[in-house]
Coordinates of C-alpha atoms and ligand atoms in Angstrom, one line a residue:
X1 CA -53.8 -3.4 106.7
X2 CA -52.7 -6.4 109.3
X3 CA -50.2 -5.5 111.3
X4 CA -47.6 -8.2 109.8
X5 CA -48.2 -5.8 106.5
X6 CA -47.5 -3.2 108.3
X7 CA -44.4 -4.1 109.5
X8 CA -43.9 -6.2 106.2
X9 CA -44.2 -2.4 104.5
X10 CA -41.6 -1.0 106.5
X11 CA -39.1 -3.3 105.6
X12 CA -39.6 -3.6 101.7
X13 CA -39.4 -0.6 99.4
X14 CA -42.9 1.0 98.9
X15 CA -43.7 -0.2 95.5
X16 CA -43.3 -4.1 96.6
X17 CA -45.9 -3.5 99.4
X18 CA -48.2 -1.9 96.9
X19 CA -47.6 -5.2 94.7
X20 CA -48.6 -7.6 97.9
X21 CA -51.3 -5.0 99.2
X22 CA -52.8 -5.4 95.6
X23 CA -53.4 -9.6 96.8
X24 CA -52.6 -10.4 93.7
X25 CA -55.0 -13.9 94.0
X26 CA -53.3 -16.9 94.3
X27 CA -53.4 -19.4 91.6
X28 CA -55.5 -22.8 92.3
X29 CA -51.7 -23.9 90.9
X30 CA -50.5 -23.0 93.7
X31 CA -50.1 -25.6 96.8
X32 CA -51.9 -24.8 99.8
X33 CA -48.5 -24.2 101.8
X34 CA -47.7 -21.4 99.3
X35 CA -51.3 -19.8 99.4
X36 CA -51.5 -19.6 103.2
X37 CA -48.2 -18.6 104.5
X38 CA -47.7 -16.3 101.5
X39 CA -50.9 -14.5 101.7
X40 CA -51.0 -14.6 105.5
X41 CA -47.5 -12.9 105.2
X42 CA -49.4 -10.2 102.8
X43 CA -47.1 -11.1 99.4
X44 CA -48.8 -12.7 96.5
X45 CA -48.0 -16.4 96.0
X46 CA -45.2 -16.7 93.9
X47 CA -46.2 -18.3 90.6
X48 CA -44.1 -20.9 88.7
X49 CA -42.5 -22.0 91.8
X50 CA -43.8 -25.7 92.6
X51 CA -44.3 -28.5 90.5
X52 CA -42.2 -28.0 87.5
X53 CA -41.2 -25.1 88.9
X54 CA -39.8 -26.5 92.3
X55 CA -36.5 -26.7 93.4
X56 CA -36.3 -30.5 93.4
X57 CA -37.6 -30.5 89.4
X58 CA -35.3 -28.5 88.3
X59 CA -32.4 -30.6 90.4
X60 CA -34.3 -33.9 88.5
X61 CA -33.9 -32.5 85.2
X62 CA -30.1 -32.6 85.6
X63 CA -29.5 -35.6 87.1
X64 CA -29.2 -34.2 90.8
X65 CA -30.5 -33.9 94.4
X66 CA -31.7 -31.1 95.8
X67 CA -32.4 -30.9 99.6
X68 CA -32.2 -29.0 103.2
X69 CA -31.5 -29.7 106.5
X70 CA -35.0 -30.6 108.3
X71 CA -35.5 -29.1 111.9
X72 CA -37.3 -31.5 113.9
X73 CA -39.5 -29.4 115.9
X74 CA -40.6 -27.4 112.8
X75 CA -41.2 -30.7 111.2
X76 CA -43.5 -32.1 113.9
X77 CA -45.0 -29.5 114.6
X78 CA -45.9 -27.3 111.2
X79 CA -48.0 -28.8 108.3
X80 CA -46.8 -26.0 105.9
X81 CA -43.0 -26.4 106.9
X82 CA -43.9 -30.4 105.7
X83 CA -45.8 -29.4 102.4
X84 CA -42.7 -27.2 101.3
X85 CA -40.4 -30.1 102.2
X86 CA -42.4 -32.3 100.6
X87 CA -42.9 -29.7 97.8
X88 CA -39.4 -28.7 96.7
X89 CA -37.0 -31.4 97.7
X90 CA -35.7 -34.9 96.7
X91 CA -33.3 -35.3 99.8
X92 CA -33.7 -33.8 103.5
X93 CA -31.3 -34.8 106.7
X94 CA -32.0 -34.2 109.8
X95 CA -30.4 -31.1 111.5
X96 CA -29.7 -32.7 114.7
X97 CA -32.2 -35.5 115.6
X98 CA -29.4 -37.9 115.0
X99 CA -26.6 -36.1 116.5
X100 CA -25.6 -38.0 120.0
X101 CA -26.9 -35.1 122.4
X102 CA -30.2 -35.4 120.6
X103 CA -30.5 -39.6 119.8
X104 CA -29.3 -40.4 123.5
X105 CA -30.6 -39.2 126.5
X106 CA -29.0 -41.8 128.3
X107 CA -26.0 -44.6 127.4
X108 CA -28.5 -47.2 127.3
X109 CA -31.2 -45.5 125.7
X110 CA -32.1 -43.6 122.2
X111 CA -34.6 -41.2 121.1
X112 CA -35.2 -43.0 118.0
X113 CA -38.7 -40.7 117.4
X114 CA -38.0 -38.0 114.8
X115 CA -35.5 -39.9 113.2
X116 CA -37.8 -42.5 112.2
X117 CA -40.7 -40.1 111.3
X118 CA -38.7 -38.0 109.1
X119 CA -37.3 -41.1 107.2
X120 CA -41.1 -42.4 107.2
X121 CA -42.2 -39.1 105.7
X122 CA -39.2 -39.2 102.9
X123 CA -39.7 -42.4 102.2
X124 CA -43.7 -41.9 101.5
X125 CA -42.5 -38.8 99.5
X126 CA -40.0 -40.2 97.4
X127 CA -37.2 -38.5 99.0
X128 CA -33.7 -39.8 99.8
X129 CA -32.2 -39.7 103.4
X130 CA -28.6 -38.2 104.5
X131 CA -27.5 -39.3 107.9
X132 CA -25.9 -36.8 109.9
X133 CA -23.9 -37.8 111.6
X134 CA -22.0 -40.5 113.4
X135 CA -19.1 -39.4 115.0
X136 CA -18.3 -35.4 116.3
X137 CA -16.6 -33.7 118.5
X138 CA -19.5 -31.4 118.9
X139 CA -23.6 -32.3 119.9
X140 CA -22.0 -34.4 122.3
X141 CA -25.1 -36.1 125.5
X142 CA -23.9 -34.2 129.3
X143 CA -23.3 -37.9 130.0
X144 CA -20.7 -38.3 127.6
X145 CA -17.2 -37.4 129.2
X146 CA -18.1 -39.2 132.6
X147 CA -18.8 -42.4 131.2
X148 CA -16.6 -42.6 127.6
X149 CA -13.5 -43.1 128.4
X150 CA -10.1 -44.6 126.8
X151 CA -11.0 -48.4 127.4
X152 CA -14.9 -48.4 126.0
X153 CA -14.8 -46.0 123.8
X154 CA -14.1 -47.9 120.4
X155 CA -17.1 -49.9 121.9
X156 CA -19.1 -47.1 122.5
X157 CA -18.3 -45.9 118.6
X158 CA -18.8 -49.5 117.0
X159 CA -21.7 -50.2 118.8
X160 CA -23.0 -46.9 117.7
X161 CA -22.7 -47.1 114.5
X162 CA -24.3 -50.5 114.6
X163 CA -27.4 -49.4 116.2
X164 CA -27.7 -46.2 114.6
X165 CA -26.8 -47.3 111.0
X166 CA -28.2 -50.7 111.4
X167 CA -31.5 -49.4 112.0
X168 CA -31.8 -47.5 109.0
X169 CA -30.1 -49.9 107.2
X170 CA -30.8 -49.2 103.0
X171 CA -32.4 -46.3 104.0
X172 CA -30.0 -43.4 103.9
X173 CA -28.5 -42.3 100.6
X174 CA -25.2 -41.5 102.3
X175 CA -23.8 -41.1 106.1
X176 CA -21.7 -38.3 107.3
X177 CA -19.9 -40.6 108.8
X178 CA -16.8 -38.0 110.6
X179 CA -18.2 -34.6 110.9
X180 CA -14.8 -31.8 110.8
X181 CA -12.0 -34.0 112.0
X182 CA -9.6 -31.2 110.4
X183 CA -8.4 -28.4 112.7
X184 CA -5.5 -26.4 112.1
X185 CA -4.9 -24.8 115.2
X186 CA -4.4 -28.0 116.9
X187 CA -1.1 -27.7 115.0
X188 CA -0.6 -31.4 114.2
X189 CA 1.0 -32.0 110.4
X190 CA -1.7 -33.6 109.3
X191 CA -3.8 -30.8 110.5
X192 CA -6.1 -33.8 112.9
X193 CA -8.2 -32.3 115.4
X194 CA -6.4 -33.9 118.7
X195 CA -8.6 -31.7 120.9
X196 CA -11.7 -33.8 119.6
X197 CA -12.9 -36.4 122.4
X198 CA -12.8 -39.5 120.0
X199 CA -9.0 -38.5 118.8
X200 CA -8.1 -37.9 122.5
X201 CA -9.5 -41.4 123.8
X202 CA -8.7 -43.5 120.5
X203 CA -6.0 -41.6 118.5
X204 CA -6.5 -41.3 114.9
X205 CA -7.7 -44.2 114.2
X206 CA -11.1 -43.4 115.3
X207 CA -11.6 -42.1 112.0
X208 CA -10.9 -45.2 109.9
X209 CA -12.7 -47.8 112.3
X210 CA -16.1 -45.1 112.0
X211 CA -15.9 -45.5 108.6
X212 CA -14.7 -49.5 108.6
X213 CA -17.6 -49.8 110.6
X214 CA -20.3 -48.2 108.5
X215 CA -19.6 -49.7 106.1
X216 CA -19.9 -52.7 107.4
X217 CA -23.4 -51.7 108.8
X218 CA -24.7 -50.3 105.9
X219 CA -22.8 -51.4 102.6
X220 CA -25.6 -49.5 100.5
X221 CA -24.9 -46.2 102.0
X222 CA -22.5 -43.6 100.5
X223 CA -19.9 -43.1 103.3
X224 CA -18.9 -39.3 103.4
X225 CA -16.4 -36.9 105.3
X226 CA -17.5 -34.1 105.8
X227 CA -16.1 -30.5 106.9
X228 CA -16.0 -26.5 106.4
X229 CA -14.1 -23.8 105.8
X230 CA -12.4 -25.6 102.8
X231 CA -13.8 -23.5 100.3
X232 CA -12.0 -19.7 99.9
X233 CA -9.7 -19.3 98.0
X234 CA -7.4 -17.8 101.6
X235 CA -4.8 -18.6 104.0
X236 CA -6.9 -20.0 106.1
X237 CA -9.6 -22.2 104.2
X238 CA -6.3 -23.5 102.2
X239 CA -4.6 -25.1 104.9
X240 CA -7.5 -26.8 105.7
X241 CA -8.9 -27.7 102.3
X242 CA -4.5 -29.2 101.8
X243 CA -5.5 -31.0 105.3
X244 CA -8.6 -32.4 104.1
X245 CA -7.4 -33.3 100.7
X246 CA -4.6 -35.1 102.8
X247 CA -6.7 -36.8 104.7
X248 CA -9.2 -38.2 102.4
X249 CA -6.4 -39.2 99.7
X250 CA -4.9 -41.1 102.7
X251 CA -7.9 -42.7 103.7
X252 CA -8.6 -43.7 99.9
X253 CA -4.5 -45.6 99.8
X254 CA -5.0 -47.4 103.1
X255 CA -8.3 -49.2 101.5
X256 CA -10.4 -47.3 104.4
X257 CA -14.2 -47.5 102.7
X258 CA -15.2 -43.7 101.8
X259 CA -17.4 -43.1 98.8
X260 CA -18.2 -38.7 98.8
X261 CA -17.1 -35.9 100.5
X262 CA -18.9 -33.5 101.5
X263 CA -18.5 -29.6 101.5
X264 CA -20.9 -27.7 103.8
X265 CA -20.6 -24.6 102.0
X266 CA -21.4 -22.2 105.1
X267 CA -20.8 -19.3 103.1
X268 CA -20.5 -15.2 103.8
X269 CA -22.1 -12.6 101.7
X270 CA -20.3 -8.7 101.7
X271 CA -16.9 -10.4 101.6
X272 CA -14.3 -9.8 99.6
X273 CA -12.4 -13.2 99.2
X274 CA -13.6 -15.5 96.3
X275 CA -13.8 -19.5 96.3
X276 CA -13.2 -20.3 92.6
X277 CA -9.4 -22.0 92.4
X278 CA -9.9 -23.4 96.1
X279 CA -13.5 -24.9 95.3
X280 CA -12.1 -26.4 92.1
X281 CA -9.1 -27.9 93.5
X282 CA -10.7 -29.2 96.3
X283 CA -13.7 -31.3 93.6
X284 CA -10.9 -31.8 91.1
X285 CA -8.8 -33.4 94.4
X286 CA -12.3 -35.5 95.4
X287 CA -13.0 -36.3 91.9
X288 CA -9.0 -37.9 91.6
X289 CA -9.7 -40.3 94.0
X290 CA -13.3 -41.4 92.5
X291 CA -15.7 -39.7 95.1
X292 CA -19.1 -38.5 95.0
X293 CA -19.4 -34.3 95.7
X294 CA -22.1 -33.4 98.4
X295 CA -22.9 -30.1 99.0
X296 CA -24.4 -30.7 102.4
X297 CA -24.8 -27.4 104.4
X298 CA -25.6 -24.3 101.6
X299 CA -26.4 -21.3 103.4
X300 CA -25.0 -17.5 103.0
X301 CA -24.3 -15.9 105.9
X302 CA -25.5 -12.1 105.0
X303 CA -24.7 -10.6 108.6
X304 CA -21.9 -8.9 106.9
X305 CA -24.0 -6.8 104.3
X306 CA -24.2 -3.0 105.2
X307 CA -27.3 -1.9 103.8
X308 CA -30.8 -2.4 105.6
X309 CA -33.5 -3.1 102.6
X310 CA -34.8 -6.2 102.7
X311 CA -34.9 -6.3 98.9
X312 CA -31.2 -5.2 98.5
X313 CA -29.9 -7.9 101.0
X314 CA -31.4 -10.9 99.1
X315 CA -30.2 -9.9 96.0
X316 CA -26.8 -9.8 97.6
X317 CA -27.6 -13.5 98.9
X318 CA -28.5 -14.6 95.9
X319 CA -25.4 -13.5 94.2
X320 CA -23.9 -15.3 95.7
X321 CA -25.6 -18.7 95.7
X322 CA -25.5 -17.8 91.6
X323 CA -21.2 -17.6 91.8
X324 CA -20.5 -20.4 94.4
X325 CA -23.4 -22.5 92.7
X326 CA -21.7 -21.5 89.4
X327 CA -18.2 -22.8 90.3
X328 CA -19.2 -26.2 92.0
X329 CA -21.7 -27.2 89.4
X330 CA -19.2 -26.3 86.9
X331 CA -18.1 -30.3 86.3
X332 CA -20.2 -33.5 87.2
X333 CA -19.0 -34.4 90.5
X334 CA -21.2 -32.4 92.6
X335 CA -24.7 -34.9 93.2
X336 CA -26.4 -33.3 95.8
X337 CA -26.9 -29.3 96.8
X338 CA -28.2 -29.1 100.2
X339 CA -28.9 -26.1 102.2
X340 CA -28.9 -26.0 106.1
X341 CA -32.7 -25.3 106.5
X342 CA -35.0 -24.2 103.8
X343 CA -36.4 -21.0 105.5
X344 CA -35.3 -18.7 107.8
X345 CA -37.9 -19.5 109.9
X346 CA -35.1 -22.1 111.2
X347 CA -31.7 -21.1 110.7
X348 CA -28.4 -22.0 113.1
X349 CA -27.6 -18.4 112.0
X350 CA -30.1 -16.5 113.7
X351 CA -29.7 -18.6 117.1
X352 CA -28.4 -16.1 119.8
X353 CA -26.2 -13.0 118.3
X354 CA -23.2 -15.0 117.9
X355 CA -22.9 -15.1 114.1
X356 CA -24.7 -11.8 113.9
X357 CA -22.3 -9.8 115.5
X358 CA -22.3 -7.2 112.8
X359 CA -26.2 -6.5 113.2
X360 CA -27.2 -8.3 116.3
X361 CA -30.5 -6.1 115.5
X362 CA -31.8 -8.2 112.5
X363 CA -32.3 -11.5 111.4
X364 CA -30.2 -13.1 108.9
X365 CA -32.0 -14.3 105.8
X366 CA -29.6 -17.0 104.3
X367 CA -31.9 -19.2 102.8
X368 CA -33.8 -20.2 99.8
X369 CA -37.8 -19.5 101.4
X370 CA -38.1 -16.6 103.7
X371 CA -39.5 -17.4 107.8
X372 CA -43.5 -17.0 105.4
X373 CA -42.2 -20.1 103.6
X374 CA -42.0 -17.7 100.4
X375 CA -39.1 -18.5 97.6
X376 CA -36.4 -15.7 98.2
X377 CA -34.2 -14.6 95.3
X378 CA -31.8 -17.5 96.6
X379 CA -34.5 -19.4 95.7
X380 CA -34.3 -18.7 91.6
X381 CA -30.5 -18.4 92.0
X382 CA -30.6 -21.6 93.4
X383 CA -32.8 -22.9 90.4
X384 CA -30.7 -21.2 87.7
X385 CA -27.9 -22.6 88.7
X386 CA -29.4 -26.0 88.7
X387 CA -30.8 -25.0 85.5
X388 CA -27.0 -24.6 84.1
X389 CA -25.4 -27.5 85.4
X390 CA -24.3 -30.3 83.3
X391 CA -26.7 -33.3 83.3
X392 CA -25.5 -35.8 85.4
Ligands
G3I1 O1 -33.4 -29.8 121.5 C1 -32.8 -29.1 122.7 C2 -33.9 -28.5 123.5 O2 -34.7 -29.6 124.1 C3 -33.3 -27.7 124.7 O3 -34.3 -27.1 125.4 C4 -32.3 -26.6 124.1 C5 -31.6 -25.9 125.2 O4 -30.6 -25.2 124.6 O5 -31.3 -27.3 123.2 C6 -31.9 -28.0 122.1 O6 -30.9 -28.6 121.4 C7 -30.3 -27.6 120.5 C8 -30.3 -28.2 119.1 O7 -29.5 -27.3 118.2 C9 -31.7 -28.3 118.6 O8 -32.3 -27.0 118.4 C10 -28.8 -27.5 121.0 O9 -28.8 -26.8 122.3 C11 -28.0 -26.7 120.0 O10 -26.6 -26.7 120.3 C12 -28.2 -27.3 118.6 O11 -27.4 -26.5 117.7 C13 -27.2 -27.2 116.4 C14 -25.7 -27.3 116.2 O12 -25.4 -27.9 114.9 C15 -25.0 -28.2 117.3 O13 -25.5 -29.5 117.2 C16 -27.8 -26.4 115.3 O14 -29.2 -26.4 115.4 C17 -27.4 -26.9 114.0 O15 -27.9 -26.1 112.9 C18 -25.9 -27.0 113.9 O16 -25.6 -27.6 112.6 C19 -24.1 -27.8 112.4 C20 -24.0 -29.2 111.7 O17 -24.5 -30.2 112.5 C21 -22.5 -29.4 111.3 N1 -21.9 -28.3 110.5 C22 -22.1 -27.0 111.2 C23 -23.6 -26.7 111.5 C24 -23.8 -25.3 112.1 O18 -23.2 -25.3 113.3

């Protein structure tokens, strides 16, 4: 028994070990990625899980897109974490590699690197491209505040945009073009985020001229806003969603060029508020003014569920991709479903304690393949619910 069993045995009920400690063999079927990380990892490689069986067939099948959020160190530097990309998915973006903190080291220069090899790779692999993401307060270079400032910062944005989107110009299926521009406690009417550095040094209108200008850059790309904590149906997510349902209808009357929006869908598991009216309203309000839905960050926070088996955790998850999955993929609007990762090998959640305060002791396991690269049950609820969807 290698120790990873071992410790793989203490966290699963006895009867699953004796399953995997059985090695049930591997199917030639089954890609090498699958083989190796699932039998190093001591569980049996799933069958029926690629080719037909992958994530991004089942997505095909119905007309839509099925991706994750691609981690670039994980990407360089782990052939398996490229096979299962490669494997399962018909869209990626990149988790931060084009986020300004990451792209520029310095004003005058950009890290162009992973950028371009993770487009290289989608584009050899058929896959489509989301940017992410032109203009946030966050992810923000240490060089930033001393050198933007109210008279060169709509320079500093424009030309951005131009270099950034220019250079992958017909590349990306859509940009987010303004990442969470909606925040409540900044107490403004139309619920703007003044405390963001672009709204403080340009004033509203940062937003439109982002968007005036990707366009502009890259008239092939779908232009997308995107945001969270829209999609409970509380106090909370509902001013927001009314703020971002403002915003967006406004942007559509004033002529400002903005084809999706896009929900990021960080959700909780062991809560007990729902998300079916505020979901609906919210792709019934984006679908009104003629956009594209994106689901662009899927992942269920689980840090909240009580028990400890492994087993009984994921099927909490997975309930819970089923009923969110369930209500956005009730009409056509929705396009894409992208989670924020594909395995919790890499996941934002599990970075520090901060979004584990309930069990700073454990990992969170919010996504579809499990840190062995082995399809969880989010994995099949994810599938099923692709499965049910309307073709598009
Ligand atoms: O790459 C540097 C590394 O060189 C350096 O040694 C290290 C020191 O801390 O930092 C590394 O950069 C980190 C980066 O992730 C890459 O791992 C940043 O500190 C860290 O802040 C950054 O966190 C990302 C966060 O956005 C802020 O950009 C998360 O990975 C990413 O998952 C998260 O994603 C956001 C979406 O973009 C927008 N929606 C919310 C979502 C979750 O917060």
């Amino acid at each position: 028994m290698t120790a990873s069993m071992t410790k793989t045995k203490n966290r699963i009920t006895r009867r699953q070990w004796l399953r995997q400690a059985a090695g049930v063999a591997a199917t030639a079927a089954t890609p090498l990625f699958l083989r190796q990380s699932a039998l190093a990892a001591g569980s049996p490689a799933p069958e029926g899980t690629t080719g037909p069986g992958s994530l991004k067939a089942h997505a095909a099948a119905r007309g839509l897109l099925t991706g994750c959020a691609v981690n670039a160190a994980l990407f360089r530097d782990d052939e398996n974490f490229r096979n299962l990309l490669a494997e399962q998915y018909n869209i990626v973006v990149p988790e931060n590699c084009l986020k300004w903190n990451i792209l520029r080291p310095t004003p005058d220069t950009y890290a162009f690197e992973d950028a371009d090899s993770l487009v290289a790779f989608a584009e050899a692999h058929g896959m489509k491209v989301r940017g992410h993401n032109f203009v946030w307060h966050q992810a923000l270079p240490t060089w930033f505040a001393g050198t933007v400032n109210k008279d060169n910062a709509r320079k500093m944005l424009v030309d951005h945009i131009r270099t950034v989107g220019g250079r992958y110009k017909g590349k990306i299926h859509s940009w987010d073009v303004v990442n969470e521009a909606i925040w409540i406690p900044d107490n403004r009417p139309d619920g703007l985020r003044s405390s963001s550095p672009w709204f403080e040094m340009l004033g509203p209108g940062y937003i439109d001229l982002a968007f005036r200008t990707a366009r502009e850059v890259d008239p092939n790309a779908l232009l997308t806003y995107n945001d969270y904590s829209i999609e409970y149906d509380n106090d909370e997510d509902g001013k927001k969603r009314a703020a971002v349902l403002a915003l967006i209808r406004r942007m559509k009357a004033d002529g400002v060029p903005l084809d999706a929006l896009g929900i990021q869908s960080h959700i909780k598991a062991g809560g007990t508020v729902g998300f079916h009216q505020g979901l609906r309203e919210l792709i019934d309000g984006a679908k009104a003014l003629g956009l594209q839905v994106f689901l662009t960050e899927l992942d269920v926070n689980d840090d909240a569920v009580a028990t400890e088996d492994i087993a009984e955790r994921d099927k909490i998850v997975a309930e819970v991709y089923r009923s969110y999955l369930e209500t956005a993929l009730e009409g056509p609007e929705v396009k894409a479903v992208l989670t924020w990762g594909a395995s919790d090998r890499n996941t934002w959640l599990n970075k520090g304690t901060k979004f584990r305060k309930q069990h700073p002791d454990r990992l969170q396991r919010p996504l579809p393949f499990d840190a062995d690269y082995a399809p969880t049950p989010a994995f099949f609820a994810l599938r099923q619910a692709l499965d049910k969807a309307k073709k598009r």
